[in-house]
Every structure is written in structure tokens, then in C-alpha cells.
Short mmCIF file of C-alpha atoms in Angstrom, two decimals:
data_model
loop_
_atom_site.label_atom_id
_atom_site.label_comp_id
_atom_site.label_asym_id
_atom_site.label_seq_id
_atom_site.Cartn_x
_atom_site.Cartn_y
_atom_site.Cartn_z
CA UNK B 1 40.03 10.52 20.95
CA UNK B 2 41.70 9.83 17.02
CA UNK B 3 39.54 6.59 16.71
CA UNK B 4 35.88 8.21 18.12
CA UNK B 5 36.27 11.88 17.75
CA UNK B 6 34.92 12.40 14.75
CA UNK B 7 31.89 10.90 15.36
CA UNK B 8 31.47 12.02 18.85
CA UNK B 9 31.69 15.49 17.34
CA UNK B 10 28.59 14.84 15.15
CA UNK B 11 26.57 12.61 17.94
CA UNK B 12 27.21 15.79 20.49
CA UNK B 13 26.45 17.95 17.43
CA UNK B 14 22.94 16.88 16.50
CA UNK B 15 21.84 17.21 20.09
CA UNK B 16 22.96 20.65 21.10
CA UNK B 17 23.07 21.97 17.63
CA UNK B 18 25.91 23.65 17.94
CA UNK B 19 29.64 23.57 16.53
CA UNK B 20 31.24 25.11 19.18
CA UNK B 21 29.25 24.48 22.15
CA UNK B 22 29.08 20.35 20.64
CA UNK B 23 32.86 20.47 20.78
CA UNK B 24 33.08 21.92 24.33
CA UNK B 25 30.88 18.88 25.33
CA UNK B 26 33.35 16.61 22.87
CA UNK B 27 36.46 17.05 24.78
CA UNK B 28 34.24 17.25 29.01
CA UNK B 29 33.11 13.62 27.64
CA UNK B 30 36.51 12.16 26.38
CA UNK B 31 38.14 13.91 30.05
CA UNK B 32 35.13 12.79 31.42
CA UNK B 33 36.50 8.91 30.01
CA UNK B 34 39.79 9.09 30.46
CA UNK B 35 38.82 9.78 34.46
CA UNK B 36 36.24 6.17 34.85
CA UNK B 37 38.43 4.13 32.35
CA UNK B 38 39.12 2.47 35.74
CA UNK B 39 35.27 1.75 35.83
CA UNK B 40 34.47 0.64 32.19
CA UNK B 41 34.03 -3.22 32.66
CA UNK B 42 33.91 -4.80 29.08
CA UNK B 43 30.39 -5.77 29.04
CA UNK B 44 29.92 -3.10 26.00
CA UNK B 45 32.16 -2.26 23.25
CA UNK B 46 34.60 0.78 24.14
CA UNK B 47 32.32 2.76 21.43
CA UNK B 48 29.20 2.00 23.19
CA UNK B 49 30.66 2.68 26.41
CA UNK B 50 31.98 6.02 25.36
CA UNK B 51 28.22 6.60 23.40
CA UNK B 52 26.10 5.79 26.60
CA UNK B 53 28.58 8.08 28.75
CA UNK B 54 28.26 10.87 25.94
CA UNK B 55 24.64 10.17 25.00
CA UNK B 56 23.84 10.85 28.75
CA UNK B 57 26.64 13.87 28.76
CA UNK B 58 25.00 15.76 26.06
CA UNK B 59 21.35 15.61 27.69
CA UNK B 60 22.53 17.05 31.09
CA UNK B 61 23.33 20.14 29.21
CA UNK B 62 20.50 20.09 27.66
CA UNK B 63 18.66 20.30 31.31
CA UNK B 64 21.09 22.41 32.26
CA UNK B 65 20.48 25.83 33.39
CA UNK B 66 23.31 26.92 31.09
CA UNK B 67 21.77 26.00 28.34
CA UNK B 68 18.17 27.18 29.13
CA UNK B 69 18.43 30.67 29.98
CA UNK B 70 21.49 31.76 27.41
CA UNK B 71 21.13 31.63 23.95
CA UNK B 72 23.91 30.42 21.55
CA UNK B 73 23.56 31.47 17.62
CA UNK B 74 23.63 28.39 15.05
CA UNK B 75 26.41 28.42 12.85
CA UNK B 76 25.74 28.31 9.13
CA UNK B 77 25.52 24.50 8.92
CA UNK B 78 28.36 23.76 5.94
CA UNK B 79 27.79 20.77 3.88
CA UNK B 80 31.02 19.92 1.27
CA UNK B 81 30.36 18.96 -2.27
CA UNK B 82 31.66 17.41 -5.21
CA UNK B 83 34.26 19.02 -7.56
CA UNK B 84 32.95 17.47 -10.72
CA UNK B 85 28.65 18.75 -10.87
CA UNK B 86 28.22 22.21 -12.48
CA UNK B 87 27.18 24.83 -10.60
CA UNK B 88 23.79 24.80 -10.63
CA UNK B 89 24.28 21.39 -9.41
CA UNK B 90 25.98 21.99 -6.55
CA UNK B 91 23.47 24.93 -5.38
CA UNK B 92 20.69 22.90 -5.84
CA UNK B 93 22.09 20.26 -3.40
CA UNK B 94 23.68 22.45 -0.85
CA UNK B 95 20.23 23.75 -0.94
CA UNK B 96 18.73 20.09 -0.49
CA UNK B 97 20.97 18.97 1.82
CA UNK B 98 20.42 22.34 4.10
CA UNK B 99 16.92 21.61 3.98
CA UNK B 100 17.49 18.41 5.23
CA UNK B 101 19.90 18.67 8.21
CA UNK B 102 17.48 21.56 9.06
CA UNK B 103 14.14 18.75 9.17
CA UNK B 104 16.44 16.79 10.84
CA UNK B 105 17.78 18.46 13.30
CA UNK B 106 14.06 20.22 13.92
CA UNK B 107 12.67 16.60 15.08
CA UNK B 108 12.01 15.97 18.37
CA UNK B 109 15.26 14.43 20.38
CA UNK B 110 14.00 11.03 20.16
CA UNK B 111 13.59 10.85 17.33
CA UNK B 112 16.65 12.84 15.44
CA UNK B 113 18.75 9.98 17.65
CA UNK B 114 17.72 7.98 15.54
CA UNK B 115 17.46 9.12 12.84
CA UNK B 116 20.82 10.10 13.55
CA UNK B 117 22.50 6.61 14.50
CA UNK B 118 19.79 4.64 12.07
CA UNK B 119 20.70 6.28 8.98
CA UNK B 120 24.50 8.57 9.79
CA UNK B 121 26.44 6.09 11.89
CA UNK B 122 24.13 2.66 9.53
CA UNK B 123 23.52 1.29 13.78
CA UNK B 124 21.22 -1.52 13.61
CA UNK B 125 17.84 -1.24 14.97
CA UNK B 126 19.33 -3.13 17.92
CA UNK B 127 22.27 -1.52 18.58
CA UNK B 128 20.54 1.95 18.60
CA UNK B 129 17.98 0.08 21.70
CA UNK B 130 21.43 -1.16 23.46
CA UNK B 131 22.84 2.08 23.19
CA UNK B 132 19.67 4.44 24.53
CA UNK B 133 18.51 1.72 27.07
CA UNK B 134 15.01 1.64 24.95
CA UNK B 135 13.26 -1.27 23.66
CA UNK B 136 13.33 -2.31 19.79
CA UNK B 137 10.05 -1.55 18.60
CA UNK B 138 9.69 1.65 20.56
CA UNK B 139 12.89 2.69 18.24
CA UNK B 140 11.46 0.43 15.21
CA UNK B 141 8.52 3.07 16.07
CA UNK B 142 10.64 6.33 16.49
CA UNK B 143 11.77 6.05 13.00
CA UNK B 144 8.58 4.43 11.58
CA UNK B 145 7.13 8.78 12.71
CA UNK B 146 10.27 10.52 12.39
CA UNK B 147 10.99 9.29 8.63
CA UNK B 148 7.14 10.98 8.65
CA UNK B 149 7.88 13.66 10.17
CA UNK B 150 11.04 14.62 8.24
CA UNK B 151 8.66 13.68 4.59
CA UNK B 152 5.59 16.03 5.22
CA UNK B 153 8.76 18.81 6.39
CA UNK B 154 10.37 18.76 3.15
CA UNK B 155 7.29 18.03 0.98
CA UNK B 156 5.94 21.57 1.59
#
């Protein structure tokens, strides 16, 4: 939990877009992993195994009745800026960061997923393909389309 907790929380948040729900799902994922630790076969890294369980758990949650029928208000997105920036630059940076986060979070799941893994987790196309069980060429196409959509959203 110490090693992967924060990145797993970011991953779950990228799916559910709610900090509180993401925290709950992260706890559930760690419990599920602990219960299934005996099934881990070392064919992949522990991180990949953990993320595969997390991705499936998040997708299950998004398909669940609870998620589809109960509206949970999204917490305000918080970003921290460097103390060295002056107030005007800080305000501008926060606005731009918020726009970027909102643009990424508005992407369909398949595009948001590759953007998150590629840019925020700095995974290679091959690693993303392995994690998501999607062909590498499909990952490249989704990444390209996601960037095009983000470019359109942010140019407006």
C-alpha cells in the first residue's frame, strides 16, 4: 500500500472522477488483492497485476447500479503551484491546469485511460497494451485521437 497506494488512487480517480469514491475503491482493491495474493503467479510484475485488478474493479463499479443511479457531486479539482510564482502567474497556471484536467476527464474512458497511463504514469505503449489487454496499434490510435480531441477542446 505504501509503494502503490498513491498511484492506484490516481488511477481509480481517473475512472470515477470523485475523490471520495476513488479512495473507497482503492481500499476495496487492496483488500481484493490481499485476498487473492495466493493467486499471483509472477508472470507479470506485482504493479501490473495490481493495476489489472484495479482497472477491472473500476470498470465493474462504473457498470454497477449504484454508480448509474446515484449522483455523487464531484469534489473541486485541486492543484498546487510553486511558491516562487507570483500571484498572477499562479492564478493563470491554476486556470490552465484546471482546464487541462477537465478536458482529460471529459474524454471517453478508452482515451482517458491511454492519456493517463502514457503521460501521467509515463508507461510505454507496450506496457499500456499489456495492462489494458488492447493491441499496441489500437493504443497508438487511441492516443492520437485523444490528443486531437484535447487539442480541439483546449483551443476553444
